[in-house]
Structure formats: structure tokens, C-alpha cells
Amino acid sequence: MVVRIVGGDRRHSVGAASTAAGSSPAERSGSSIRSRPVRRQRRYRFTVVRVHLLGAAVVERDGRAVTVSGAARRLLVFLALDPGPHDRAALANQLWPELPAATARANLRNALWELRKAVGEDVVLASRVVAGLRAALLWVDVAEVGRLAERGELASAAELCRGELAPELGDDWVLAAREQHRERQVMLLDRLAEQCEAGGDTAAAARWSRRRHALTPLDEPGLCLLLDRLAATGDRAGAALAGRQFVDRLRDELDVAPSPATRSALARLHAAVPAPLAATPDTARRPMFGRARELGTLTAAWSLARRGQGRVCVVTGEAGIGKTRLIGALADRADNVGARVAIGAGADVGAEAPLAIWHALVRELVHDVPAPPRQAAWPGELARLAPDLAGALGRTGTPPSLAAPELERLRIFDAVLRLIEWSVADRPVLLVAEDVHRADRASMQLCAHIGRRTVGLPLLFVLTRRDRPARPDADVLCADLIGRGVEVEQVVLEPLNPPEMAAAARTVTALTDQDVDRVVATADGNPLLAVESARALAAGSTAVPTNLRAVVRAATGSVPPPGRALVETLAAAGRDLSGAEIESLALPGRREAESHALETGLLRRQRGGLGFRHALLAEAVRVELRDPEHHHRQAALAIERAAGARRDQVAAEVAGHLHSAGRDDLAGSRWERAAHHARSLGALPEAATFWGEAVRCDPTAVEARLELAEVLGWLGRPEDFEREWRAALDLLPLSAQSRAWSRRGKVLRTVVCHPSESLRAYRRAAELLGPNAPASLRCDVLIGMAIGEASAGSPERAEALLDEVETLVTDRDPGTLGEIGTARLLTQIRLGRLGRCEHIADSAGAAATRAGRPDIAYPIWVHAACALTCAGDLPAALRAADQALAATRGITVIEVPCLAVRALLLSRLGRHDEALAASAEQLTLAARIETPEPAGLAHHDAGLVALAAGHHRDAATHLEVALDADARISRPATRLARAEALAGSGDPHEATAELRRAALEPVGPADQPWALVPRMARVQGLIALARGDLAEARRRLTEAADSWQRCAAPAPGGELMVNFVDLGRPVVGLVEPGRELARLRAELAEINTLTEVP
Amino acid sequence: MPGFSLTARADAPVEEVWKLLFDPTRFPEWWAGVETVHATGPGEYTQWPTGYPDFPMPQTMHTDQTGGRVTISCQISDIDTTWQLAESAAGTAIEVRVDLPDAEAHRLDTQHDAITASLARLANLAETATRAAATNDDPGP
């Protein structure tokens, strides 16, 4: 047996530099262990070896994988179950009881040697008389379960119980330990179920009970509890199934009948009728009527999905028609088979942070998934969404942001996708995004991204939406998914028919037939209204309310003031409020207020918080509010107070409530906070909206206007950018305008990509720099000017500026160093000193990498790779590309362009197999990115690599996909490459058609038309060759060679600058006339050889 | 601003016309009044008018991706000549627009005549290249 090791939790492992004492109890007590000196004295603060004995065997030393097998493995398990010194002779006898003592001792000696070699000498106690593991350096999951349970962290303890204890071993001592652990686990699960039940979370109680039942499948009290709890969730079918299976098992395995207690529980199940409303806890689910067909559709989809045929379901229906109820029934079914269920919905009122639905979904998942591998980068990336999400997965700190907000968004999307992929690794997942008709744009984009990746995963992704108002992007999402081959089930909920409505009304309370008829007539097929009308009648109303407003009026009319205030603030909040948020409302007599509010029947308790049972009920209360401003203000302040360190995430929501409260004086700073947060998530439309709100609150806020201008620039709205920037400038005195011009310069050199205009802005900034200007601003201006000069001015001036900057820079932060490095690279390229680029990249790129700033490092390496390619030093270029790749591993959005450079350089070096492998990896990763652009580019690059490798059919296919994807490529050049591929694959007819399409493509400066002419002639030659027309082939290839010779070779560096500015992927777009000529001459020589063959 | 537009049709596939139009070094073969061209860099070249070997006239070639046009601008006279190609049956439709600055208005007729002749020669040259391709017989082994 071999134990394969995976990564663990970094928090529990430290390097050798840690200091505090950590000797074992035996050493401290002065036992004989001291008689054997340890060769390497290491002292630790924390655990260095982690041993997982439950389920899959895992051992880790200092966070690194360790392999322990055979006898050493048995020894490790024994010692890990009981750390500390053991008598050596007794230990040998315990492990090898059937062997003579001398042989057993020899086995122990060998096993100890293996174990010391594997986990480290410092962890293993070994003397002549004792052997063991040092407890202070050891973490064992079995012991941790006990520790957590004692501390009351029951769910965490249960999460660690992932399987049987050392299932691969069958020794008596293992069986005893296994049974002991099983008993502890049963108690743990019982306590958890009881806690959930007491808290009203019947679904969770049933889930824990099911796990408990799985541990003790013949235990009747356990089964009875499971049956009752399943019934309480409304899953009587599931309960009946569990009961039947239990009876069968008893008969088959023990040949006995169930006990009277079990028979009684089964009878209760079959006789169960819905309790009247007044006696029903608000979390208990009533039976569902009239949705058997729809639930059947969803269940069938779930059955397929959980077997790995992932798919998407879209549930559509009018408000109150039963979408949430239907999803609840599906979630119960998924939950009852041990699936992971996560449900998220956004707020219903005012603004909310981007990705609000996904905040909720991710939060549910991170607290439920196993610990991810230590080396995985994605858990840390989730900190961008909210730091505590990464914290739940054992990661601290937020990774540095990237310069481009769009990349930020894509990084978050990729991290969420990886979380979902991780969450389905050990069990199927039901993911529900509720009410997407009100979702923010970024949430919708991420829904689409995840939906596209469901194929092949045990994942059902359900979206619910109202049929009104129209939400075109939801329709686009469905069409897009279907177009990409994703299975999409559309479930439309129609109004219930009268018998179904009557049945639904009767689940609430015992009504007369006449009352039922009145309810059915009033509700018009809407089950929510039917149920609420029935509730009103049950509560004493004499007339059937005609609408929900009348329902809520009747329900809240007699509620005492604190309870009523709570109901009204909840309505204003537009979403459930957590326990902490309700606490922050500082209501007098909170418990009583909650009790009164719950008695209205409008609310339900959810995970310690409170919320309306349905969004329409909240809407109905909202329109009845007597003092909405007061309640919005209350909600805003409570939400903000309760958020604590998470204020950024609720800032938009808080600002929206303050605006509704008429307090724009308080809202402005919250809008700014919300805008910063949205920008950090790459949610630019939301950031623009929030900055716009901040400006509306304070039209004189210069900073807000500048930020707004910048975001508008990112959004590709140059006129709006100019307007806002000018407005900001007008608010500033001349002496303070330098910084505004500097910011303008930066936008124009990064976002808008207008180098000459950027240079002009920086020059103006320099003119306005006062003698007392901050050094940081002076540096920014000089660096910006240098980059402008290097790109669109004089590289000599750029050099001088950079020299001046070097004398000013005292803060060697990686951002500044990266900017300087980039400027120096561009300068050297413009000056034609391409060979110097490697040295600059080695210095600046490595510094940025060391500083943990891959976003700064990789463009430096990529630029250097391009320059070195131009210089003809392909090995050095490849080294630079590999440095870029190493710096970006795990950050897909910036890893992909580095892979592109590597693939194309390998192709240029003739290392085609490696090039094909790199481009395949590029394709795989690019397909994970939410936007289609990287995938289109990857197909383009894969096409070029395949073409160079002689894989013509693959090349033609990839290039066609790239063209169809409308990727930002040179379309005429790509069509010419595809025509070449088609000619190479023996299809001259289609190649000719493609060549003609190339001539009809619009040509821009970035297409480098001067290079297209000879390429077109060459492809004509290759087509002629494919037709067997050697004379025409020779004529066309000669024409191409003549054309290349007539071309003026670009000035050194100049050609590269064109690429940098216009293509952004210079290695891909690089044109090298000398290389083209050499290839043509070789092809002509080949043709001449052909003609000479007799 | 004075100017004019002309159209023509070449009985040649669009790629043949395209190559002639995008390669300034071949302008002397069809552009009336252009005797010599020397490419100076991507998108830039210098031409010498017929009969004026000591009179270099720097030109820029600008391609407009949106409109699918290519514009030749003379840096001396500020005359812009904008070309656009389209498929027409088995041939190519050629459209050209010439804009002269007011200061060059007196050259309108001369330009009209020159571009008319150039159009015809461009079409003819492309047709010749097409015929050459069609009649090119491989001597074979």
C-alpha cells in the first residue's frame, strides 16, 4: 500500500525559521529519549506533520507531500492515534503479534527508519527503549475532530469526518479505534441535527440525520429521527423510501421485523397531514400542488446532471407562481441524496454590489467544500470578491490587482469557476441563482460563464426569473448556452387550475368549501395569493383579500409597534436581514418584536435572520410604508454597522437606502466606496454608475469626477471621458491641475491607447508641476513622459527622462520599477538596441516577480521576448517567454497570453511538438475565460502553430474558428494563412475562395498591408502548386520574392513599435522580410527540383 | 473642396487588383504621371512624377478598416486619392474618389484625366495578370 499525499493547509506548517519551543512532553519530563541526540535540532512554533487518517490517506510535512507505505504506514497510523513515547518491545508485539520477538523488533526498527526518512527525524521519537511521534509537532484529524467537538464547532468537526478511519487496515487495534471514532461521530451528528432542528432548519437537520443513518444503517432510533426530519422538510416520498429500505435491510441482514417504535414512525409518516398554519413553524414546508410535471422535469435534469451530464435549467414564471417553492422541493431532493446545494439571490431594493448573487453562492460553497490543495491559487483570488471568502478556505490577504479592470473581472470569474469545479469533485452540486431578472449585469455575465462550463460536470445550474420585466440578457444567455452545446431545460410555470389552487389553499388551514371557492376565484391561478388569502381567513379576516396589499394590511394591522417596525424595515431592506443586522437595528425588546413580526405569518426565520416568505409580500408591505425614509435609513445604518470589515460589499446597498431616505449628504461617501469596490471587481458599468451617483451627491468632488472619467475611458466612451475630465479640470485652480493632466496622460497611454495625446498631456502636467510638487507626482509625470517619448516621440529624450526619474525615485515599489522597466524596454527597442532588452527584463521583471506582482512582471518579459525575437535571438526570447509564464502560472487571464508567446516561439524554433502542446494548453485555458476574445485568439495562434507544423487541416479549422469568433486578429492575414492551410491540405478550390475573401476584408494600418501583398502572391503560388501547376507556382512565388525585395525594411525598432501599439501581441504579428524571402527561395528551389524529376 | 469620383470594372479577380493597389512600388506600371516609386517604410513612400526625376513627392498610404478604403495622400500637394474595391460578378468593381485642396483646384481637369487613364491601366494590368495565370502551362517533367 502506498499513501499518496496531497497539499494541506499552509496555516499549520512553518519553515525551519520558526522559533518557539516545541519539544515533546517526554523530552520535557526528562525521559530517556534525551540519551539519543537528534542530529538536526529544529524548533517550531506549530505543527509540522499533518496526518489524515479518515478517508483518503494523506500525510504532509511542512505543507509538502510525503509518501509513507507498507510497514511504516501501519506504524504511523498506530503512533498517530496515540502520540508520544511507547515501549519499543510492546509496540513491536502490538504490530507483529504473530512473529517472534526478535523478528518483530527488527520489523519495527526498519519501519521506524522508513518513517523517520519520510516525515523527518525530528518528528519521530526513537531510543533503545521507546518509539513514538512527538505530539507537539503533530496534527491528526481524528484528534482534531474530538477537539473541535469539545469546543462546540460541530460542523467543522463533522466536515473532517470524510470516511472510515484507516480503511485499508484490518488490525484489531485499528478496528477498535474505528469503532470508537464511529461512536463519536454518531454523537456529533446527533447533536448537529438537534441543533438545526431547534433552530428551525429542518433541511439541515434531515441532512445530518441522513449522514448519521448512513453510519448506523441498522439503528432504529436513528432511522426514526431521520423519518421524522425528512417528513418535516416535506419530503415524505424520501422518508417513505428510507423507511422501506430500512425494513428490507432488517429482513435481509438480520431476518427480523422493525420494532414497534419504528413501525409507529412509519405509520406517522403515512398518516401525516399538513398541520394548520397557526401550528406550523415558519420554516416547515407545505406540500406542493400542481407542479408534478415541472418538478419531474427538474428532477430528471438533476438525475442526469448528478451523473456528470451537467446542464442548466431556467425556471420562468410570474411573481408568486411558485418558482421558489419548486426550487425548494428540488433542493430537498438534492440535499437528501447528499448533494451540495447552494442558493443565491440579489437584493430587491436599490443598488447592490456587483456579483451580489455570486457573493451568496460562493459564501455557501466555501463553507461546505473540502480544503483545497495548498498550492491552488484560486482560493486566494476569491478574496477579491470578499476577503472572508478566501479566509474560509485558509487563505489570507488579497492578491495584488491588475492594471486592467477587465482582467480583474476575468480573474474573479475564473476563481469562482474553479471553486465550483472543486465543489463537484467529491459530490454533485445543485447551484441556484434566484430571480435573475433583477440580477446585476456582472452576476448575469458570471451566470453565463458558469453555465457554459456545466458540460461534463455533476452540476445542475438552475436560474429562476420572472417573465416580466423583459430581461434580454437572460434570453441571450439561454441562446448562447444552447448554441454552445449546453443542455438547457426551460421550465415555464403556468397558473394553477382551480382544483390545484383549492388544494394549495387547504394546506394552510381548514377552510369551508365556500371559503375555498372564494380564495380560488380571487387568486386567479396564483398560488401565493391563494395561500396568503387563506392565511388571512385563518387569521380571522372575514373577507378574502383581493390583493397582496390587502393581505399584508390585514396581517400587520394589529402588530405592536416594535414588531411592526421590524416588518417595515425588513420590507425596506429588500432582502433577508441577518441576525447581526437585526441586532444592529437596536429595536427595543428585540425578541418580543421578532416574535410579533413572525406572528404576522409574512416572515420566516432563515439561518438566524429574518426575511419575507416571498418577495411579493415584501413589495406589498413596501408600498404601504408610512415613513419609508425612516425605514430606509434604519436599514442602511444597520446593514453598515453589521458589515464591519465588509463595508465595501454593502456600500452600494447602504448608499441606495440612504438615497431613498433622502440623505444624499450621507450617501456620497458610500457611493465612492461602492465605486472603488466595483472597480476592484472589474465591474466597470457599475463603477461608472456609482461614481456618477457620488458626483450627483457632490458636484464639486474633483476626485470623483476624475475617477468617473477614467472608468468612462475604460468603458470605451471617449466623449464622456473628455466631458468629465474637463469638468474636473474646471474645478481645479491652475496650480493644482498638474495631477489631473498626469491622470489624463495615464488614461490615454493605457486605456484609450493614444500615445501622442498622452505625451501631450504629460508635457502639460510637467509644465504645471510646481517646485513643491510631491516627488511621487513628479515621478509619475516623468515616467509617463518617458513612455510617451519612447512610443510616439524621441527615444533619446525618453532615455534622459528615465535617467532623471532614477535620481528621484526613493520608493522602490514594484509598480514604479515596472513602469520604469517598461519605459526602458520601449526606449531600447526604438533605438534598435534589442539585445539590451534581456538585461532590462532580467532586472525589472525579476524584481516585480519577487515582489509578488505578476501583473507587472509579465508584460516586461513579453516585451523583452518580442524585442529579442526581432533581434533574431530566439532562445533568449523563449527564456523571457518562459519567465513570463512562470510569473503568471495559475492566473489564467495573464497566463494565456504568455502561453501564446511561448507556443509561437517554439514554433519559430522548429520545436513543433512542444509548440503544439503549448498552444493546446493555451486553448484549454482560454476556453475557461469568460470573454470569447481569448479563445478566439487562442484558435488563431493554434492555427499558426499547426500550419508551421504542417498540420494543415487542423490549421484551417482553428483559423476558421478564430475568424468566426471575430477575434482581434488581422483578418486579411488570417485568411491568407487559412488559404495556405487549405492549399496545403489539398483543397485549392476552397483556398482560392479564402484568398479572395482576404482581398475583400477591410484593411487597417495594424494589418500591415505592405506585408500582405507578397504574402498573397505566395499563397497564390502555393495554390497553384496544390493544383499541380508548377509554372504558375513558380511565377507567383517569384512575384512574392520580388515584392518582398521591393519592400522597404522598417527601421530597427520602428516595425516593432507599430506592433506594440496596434496589435498588442507583437510576436504574433511580427513581419520579417528576410525570413519570408529565405522561405520563398527554399520553396522555389523545391519546385525546381520537382520540375527536374523525369 | 473640389474633387470627383470615378468607377470602373476589371475583368479580373479582386485579389489581382488588390495587389496592384496595395503595392506602391508597382504604381508606375499603372498610375499615370508616376514614373518612379521608392518605398521608405511601412505605409510611406516617395514618388517622382514623370519627367521630374529631381522632384520627390512623399506620399502616405492610409488604410481605413471601417470603410474598407485605401487613401493615398500626397504630402506636397495635399491631394487625397481614395480607392475602394468590391467583387462584381467574376470581376472587380473599382471606385476612386479624388479630393483636391482649394489651392490645387486648377489641377482638377488634369487629375481627372490622369485618374481616368490610371483606372483603365489598373484594370488592364490586373486582367493581364489573370490571363497569364490562366494560360500558364506547366512544361511538366
PDB file of C-alpha atoms in Angstrom, chain A residues 969 971-972 976 992 995-1007 1009-1010 1012-1013 1016-1017 1020 1027-1036 1039 1043 1046-1051 1055 1058 1090-1091 1093-1094, chain B residues 13-16 18-26 29 38-44 61-69 85-87 90 92 128-141:
ATOM      1  CA  ILE A 969      -6.654  39.486 -35.270  1.00  0.00           C
ATOM      2  CA  ARG A 971      -8.417  39.243 -40.633  1.00  0.00           C
ATOM      3  CA  PRO A 972      -6.782  39.504 -44.065  1.00  0.00           C
ATOM      4  CA  LEU A 976      -4.237  34.246 -46.119  1.00  0.00           C
ATOM      5  CA  THR A 992      -8.743  30.308 -53.777  1.00  0.00           C
ATOM      6  CA  LEU A 995      -7.715  34.135 -50.659  1.00  0.00           C
ATOM      7  CA  ARG A 996     -10.411  36.173 -52.383  1.00  0.00           C
ATOM      8  CA  ARG A 997     -12.120  36.753 -49.081  1.00  0.00           C
ATOM      9  CA  ALA A 998      -8.779  38.033 -47.775  1.00  0.00           C
ATOM     10  CA  ALA A 999      -8.717  40.655 -50.523  1.00  0.00           C
ATOM     11  CA  LEU A1000     -12.215  41.774 -49.588  1.00  0.00           C
ATOM     12  CA  GLU A1001     -11.502  42.140 -45.882  1.00  0.00           C
ATOM     13  CA  PRO A1002     -11.167  45.740 -44.752  1.00  0.00           C
ATOM     14  CA  VAL A1003      -7.521  46.532 -44.146  1.00  0.00           C
ATOM     15  CA  GLY A1004      -6.289  48.763 -41.357  1.00  0.00           C
ATOM     16  CA  PRO A1005      -2.817  50.011 -40.518  1.00  0.00           C
ATOM     17  CA  ALA A1006      -2.422  47.223 -37.946  1.00  0.00           C
ATOM     18  CA  ASP A1007      -2.811  44.711 -40.749  1.00  0.00           C
ATOM     19  CA  PRO A1009      -0.759  45.992 -45.755  1.00  0.00           C
ATOM     20  CA  TRP A1010       2.760  46.340 -47.113  1.00  0.00           C
ATOM     21  CA  LEU A1012       0.100  41.383 -47.192  1.00  0.00           C
ATOM     22  CA  VAL A1013       0.893  41.889 -50.874  1.00  0.00           C
ATOM     23  CA  MET A1016      -0.898  36.998 -51.093  1.00  0.00           C
ATOM     24  CA  ALA A1017       1.308  36.280 -54.092  1.00  0.00           C
ATOM     25  CA  GLN A1020      -1.353  32.102 -54.922  1.00  0.00           C
ATOM     26  CA  ARG A1027      -3.282  22.261 -58.411  1.00  0.00           C
ATOM     27  CA  GLY A1028      -0.098  20.848 -59.871  1.00  0.00           C
ATOM     28  CA  ASP A1029       0.537  23.974 -61.944  1.00  0.00           C
ATOM     29  CA  LEU A1030       4.266  24.264 -61.328  1.00  0.00           C
ATOM     30  CA  ALA A1031       4.876  27.079 -63.790  1.00  0.00           C
ATOM     31  CA  GLU A1032       2.208  29.261 -62.214  1.00  0.00           C
ATOM     32  CA  ALA A1033       3.519  28.347 -58.792  1.00  0.00           C
ATOM     33  CA  ARG A1034       6.993  29.406 -59.811  1.00  0.00           C
ATOM     34  CA  ARG A1035       5.674  32.639 -61.308  1.00  0.00           C
ATOM     35  CA  ARG A1036       3.682  33.557 -58.182  1.00  0.00           C
ATOM     36  CA  GLU A1039       6.385  37.575 -57.746  1.00  0.00           C
ATOM     37  CA  SER A1043       7.641  42.039 -53.786  1.00  0.00           C
ATOM     38  CA  ARG A1046      10.959  45.893 -53.111  1.00  0.00           C
ATOM     39  CA  CYS A1047       9.573  46.444 -49.598  1.00  0.00           C
ATOM     40  CA  ALA A1048      11.441  48.935 -47.553  1.00  0.00           C
ATOM     41  CA  ALA A1049      12.612  47.149 -44.456  1.00  0.00           C
ATOM     42  CA  PRO A1050      11.302  49.001 -41.427  1.00  0.00           C
ATOM     43  CA  ALA A1051      13.804  50.884 -39.347  1.00  0.00           C
ATOM     44  CA  GLU A1055       8.332  47.980 -37.019  1.00  0.00           C
ATOM     45  CA  VAL A1058       3.913  49.512 -34.826  1.00  0.00           C
ATOM     46  CA  LEU A1090      10.152  18.882 -58.889  1.00  0.00           C
ATOM     47  CA  THR A1091      10.311  20.039 -62.483  1.00  0.00           C
ATOM     48  CA  VAL A1093      12.309  14.966 -61.982  1.00  0.00           C
ATOM     49  CA  PRO A1094      11.950  12.934 -65.155  1.00  0.00           C
TER      50      PRO A1094
ATOM     51  CA  PRO B  13     -10.497  38.708 -59.639  1.00  0.00           C
ATOM     52  CA  VAL B  14     -10.332  41.179 -56.825  1.00  0.00           C
ATOM     53  CA  GLU B  15      -7.020  39.852 -55.478  1.00  0.00           C
ATOM     54  CA  GLU B  16      -5.223  40.835 -58.672  1.00  0.00           C
ATOM     55  CA  TRP B  18      -5.837  44.422 -54.713  1.00  0.00           C
ATOM     56  CA  LYS B  19      -2.153  43.533 -55.087  1.00  0.00           C
ATOM     57  CA  LEU B  20      -1.587  46.341 -57.537  1.00  0.00           C
ATOM     58  CA  LEU B  21      -3.384  48.863 -55.374  1.00  0.00           C
ATOM     59  CA  PHE B  22      -1.648  47.965 -52.106  1.00  0.00           C
ATOM     60  CA  ASP B  23       1.859  47.835 -53.571  1.00  0.00           C
ATOM     61  CA  PRO B  24       3.107  51.405 -54.205  1.00  0.00           C
ATOM     62  CA  THR B  25       6.237  50.090 -55.845  1.00  0.00           C
ATOM     63  CA  ARG B  26       4.024  48.951 -58.756  1.00  0.00           C
ATOM     64  CA  GLU B  29       3.037  50.359 -64.002  1.00  0.00           C
ATOM     65  CA  HIS B  38      10.723  54.227 -53.687  1.00  0.00           C
ATOM     66  CA  ALA B  39       9.274  52.722 -50.508  1.00  0.00           C
ATOM     67  CA  THR B  40      10.636  54.425 -47.441  1.00  0.00           C
ATOM     68  CA  GLY B  41       8.862  52.453 -44.743  1.00  0.00           C
ATOM     69  CA  PRO B  42       5.598  50.740 -43.934  1.00  0.00           C
ATOM     70  CA  GLY B  43       2.834  52.925 -45.342  1.00  0.00           C
ATOM     71  CA  GLU B  44       5.231  55.557 -46.610  1.00  0.00           C
ATOM     72  CA  MET B  61      -0.880  55.230 -47.781  1.00  0.00           C
ATOM     73  CA  HIS B  62      -3.639  55.084 -45.182  1.00  0.00           C
ATOM     74  CA  THR B  63      -6.000  52.177 -44.886  1.00  0.00           C
ATOM     75  CA  ASP B  64      -9.386  52.672 -43.356  1.00  0.00           C
ATOM     76  CA  GLN B  65     -10.549  49.436 -41.793  1.00  0.00           C
ATOM     77  CA  THR B  66     -14.102  50.509 -41.198  1.00  0.00           C
ATOM     78  CA  GLY B  67     -14.819  51.737 -44.664  1.00  0.00           C
ATOM     79  CA  GLY B  68     -12.586  49.252 -46.449  1.00  0.00           C
ATOM     80  CA  ARG B  69     -10.844  52.057 -48.315  1.00  0.00           C
ATOM     81  CA  LEU B  85     -12.716  47.590 -54.333  1.00  0.00           C
ATOM     82  CA  ALA B  86     -15.671  45.243 -54.478  1.00  0.00           C
ATOM     83  CA  GLU B  87     -16.442  41.960 -56.162  1.00  0.00           C
ATOM     84  CA  ALA B  90     -16.414  37.409 -61.841  1.00  0.00           C
ATOM     85  CA  THR B  92     -13.832  43.671 -59.647  1.00  0.00           C
ATOM     86  CA  THR B 128      -3.288  40.690 -67.973  1.00  0.00           C
ATOM     87  CA  ALA B 129      -2.079  39.039 -64.793  1.00  0.00           C
ATOM     88  CA  THR B 130      -5.225  36.950 -64.719  1.00  0.00           C
ATOM     89  CA  ARG B 131      -4.805  35.847 -68.305  1.00  0.00           C
ATOM     90  CA  ALA B 132      -1.187  34.973 -67.620  1.00  0.00           C
ATOM     91  CA  ALA B 133      -2.293  32.747 -64.800  1.00  0.00           C
ATOM     92  CA  ALA B 134      -4.933  31.116 -66.946  1.00  0.00           C
ATOM     93  CA  THR B 135      -2.620  30.410 -69.860  1.00  0.00           C
ATOM     94  CA  ASN B 136       0.407  29.432 -67.846  1.00  0.00           C
ATOM     95  CA  ASP B 137       1.161  25.904 -68.895  1.00  0.00           C
ATOM     96  CA  ASP B 138       3.442  23.854 -66.829  1.00  0.00           C
ATOM     97  CA  PRO B 139       6.160  22.406 -69.106  1.00  0.00           C
ATOM     98  CA  GLY B 140       5.964  19.270 -66.949  1.00  0.00           C
ATOM     99  CA  PRO B 141       8.504  16.605 -66.496  1.00  0.00           C
TER     100      PRO B 141
END
